[in-house]
Coordinates of N, CA and C in Angstrom, one line a residue:
M1 N 6.1 41.9 -102.5 CA 7.1 41.3 -101.6 C 6.7 41.5 -100.2
A2 N 6.0 42.6 -99.9 CA 5.6 42.8 -98.5 C 4.6 41.8 -98.0
L3 N 3.8 41.3 -99.0 CA 2.8 40.3 -98.6 C 3.4 39.0 -98.1
K4 N 4.5 38.6 -98.7 CA 5.2 37.3 -98.3 C 5.6 37.4 -96.9
G5 N 6.1 38.5 -96.4 CA 6.5 38.6 -95.0 C 5.4 39.0 -94.0
L6 N 4.2 39.0 -94.5 CA 3.1 39.4 -93.6 C 2.7 38.2 -92.8
A7 N 2.8 38.3 -91.5 CA 2.4 37.2 -90.6 C 0.9 37.2 -90.4
T8 N 0.4 36.0 -90.0 CA -1.1 35.9 -89.8 C -1.6 36.9 -88.8
G9 N -2.7 37.6 -89.1 CA -3.2 38.6 -88.3 C -2.7 40.0 -88.4
M10 N -1.6 40.1 -89.1 CA -0.9 41.4 -89.3 C -1.6 42.2 -90.4
Q11 N -1.5 43.5 -90.4 CA -2.1 44.4 -91.4 C -1.0 45.0 -92.2
L12 N -1.4 45.3 -93.5 CA -0.5 46.0 -94.4 C -1.4 47.1 -95.0
H13 N -0.9 48.3 -95.0 CA -1.7 49.5 -95.5 C -1.0 49.8 -96.9
V14 N -1.8 49.9 -97.9 CA -1.3 50.2 -99.3 C -2.1 51.3 -99.9
L15 N -1.4 52.2 -100.6 CA -2.0 53.3 -101.3 C -1.8 53.0 -102.8
L16 N -2.9 53.0 -103.6 CA -2.9 52.7 -105.0 C -3.2 54.0 -105.7
S17 N -2.4 54.3 -106.8 CA -2.7 55.5 -107.6 C -3.2 55.1 -108.9
D18 N -3.0 53.9 -109.4 CA -3.4 53.5 -110.7 C -4.9 53.1 -110.7
S19 N -5.7 53.7 -111.6 CA -7.1 53.4 -111.5 C -7.5 52.0 -111.8
G20 N -6.7 51.3 -112.7 CA -6.9 49.9 -113.0 C -6.7 49.0 -111.8
S21 N -5.8 49.4 -110.9 CA -5.5 48.6 -109.7 C -6.6 48.5 -108.7
R22 N -7.5 49.5 -108.8 CA -8.6 49.6 -107.8 C -9.5 48.3 -107.9
Q23 N -9.6 47.6 -109.0 CA -10.4 46.4 -109.1 C -9.4 45.2 -109.1
D24 N -8.3 45.3 -109.7 CA -7.4 44.1 -109.9 C -6.7 43.7 -108.6
V25 N -6.3 44.7 -107.8 CA -5.5 44.3 -106.6 C -6.4 43.6 -105.6
P26 N -7.6 44.2 -105.2 CA -8.5 43.5 -104.3 C -8.9 42.1 -104.7
A27 N -9.1 41.9 -106.0 CA -9.5 40.6 -106.6 C -8.3 39.6 -106.4
F28 N -7.1 40.1 -106.7 CA -5.9 39.2 -106.5 C -5.7 38.8 -105.1
L29 N -5.9 39.8 -104.2 CA -5.7 39.5 -102.7 C -6.7 38.5 -102.2
K30 N -7.9 38.6 -102.6 CA -9.0 37.7 -102.2 C -8.7 36.3 -102.7
K31 N -8.2 36.2 -103.9 CA -7.9 34.9 -104.5 C -6.8 34.2 -103.8
H32 N -5.9 35.0 -103.2 CA -4.7 34.4 -102.5 C -4.8 34.4 -101.0
G33 N -6.0 34.5 -100.5 CA -6.3 34.3 -99.1 C -6.1 35.5 -98.2
F34 N -6.1 36.7 -98.7 CA -6.0 37.9 -97.9 C -7.4 38.6 -97.8
E35 N -7.6 39.3 -96.8 CA -8.8 40.1 -96.6 C -8.5 41.6 -96.8
V36 N -9.3 42.3 -97.6 CA -9.2 43.7 -97.7 C -10.3 44.3 -96.7
S37 N -9.8 44.7 -95.5 CA -10.8 45.1 -94.5 C -11.3 46.5 -94.6
Q38 N -10.6 47.3 -95.3 CA -11.0 48.7 -95.4 C -10.5 49.3 -96.7
T39 N -11.4 50.1 -97.3 CA -10.9 50.9 -98.5 C -11.5 52.3 -98.4
E40 N -10.7 53.2 -98.7 CA -11.1 54.6 -98.7 C -10.3 55.4 -99.7
T41 N -10.8 56.5 -100.2 CA -10.0 57.3 -101.1 C -9.4 58.5 -100.3
R42 N -8.1 58.7 -100.5 CA -7.4 59.8 -99.9 C -6.6 60.5 -101.0
E43 N -7.0 61.8 -101.2 CA -6.3 62.6 -102.2 C -6.0 61.9 -103.5
G44 N -7.1 61.3 -104.0 CA -7.0 60.6 -105.3 C -6.4 59.3 -105.3
H45 N -6.0 58.7 -104.1 CA -5.4 57.4 -104.0 C -6.3 56.5 -103.3
L46 N -6.3 55.2 -103.6 CA -7.1 54.3 -102.9 C -6.3 53.6 -101.8
L47 N -6.8 53.7 -100.5 CA -6.1 53.1 -99.4 C -6.7 51.7 -99.1
L48 N -5.9 50.7 -99.1 CA -6.4 49.3 -98.7 C -5.7 48.9 -97.4
V49 N -6.5 48.3 -96.6 CA -5.9 47.7 -95.4 C -6.1 46.2 -95.6
I50 N -4.9 45.5 -95.7 CA -4.9 44.1 -96.1 C -4.5 43.3 -94.8
I51 N -5.3 42.2 -94.6 CA -5.0 41.3 -93.4 C -4.8 39.9 -93.9
R52 N -3.7 39.3 -93.4 CA -3.5 37.9 -93.7 C -4.2 37.0 -92.7
H53 N -4.9 36.0 -93.2 CA -5.6 35.0 -92.3 C -4.8 33.7 -92.3
E54 N -5.1 32.9 -91.3 CA -4.4 31.6 -91.3 C -4.9 30.8 -92.5
P55 N -4.1 30.0 -93.1 CA -4.5 29.1 -94.2 C -5.5 28.1 -93.7
Q56 N -6.5 27.8 -94.5 CA -7.6 26.9 -94.2 C -7.4 25.6 -94.8

């Protein structure tokens, strides 16, 4: 739901704890026009920084 309200150029920081999500979520985001600009592991969680780009 947070992705729907994300304006162009804005960032959303997400922590993932599910190991299966580490591949599924970035693939879903790329398919739907989002960029995952940063990933890192923090205390066993994957941090994603998601950016919405203007539709092409």
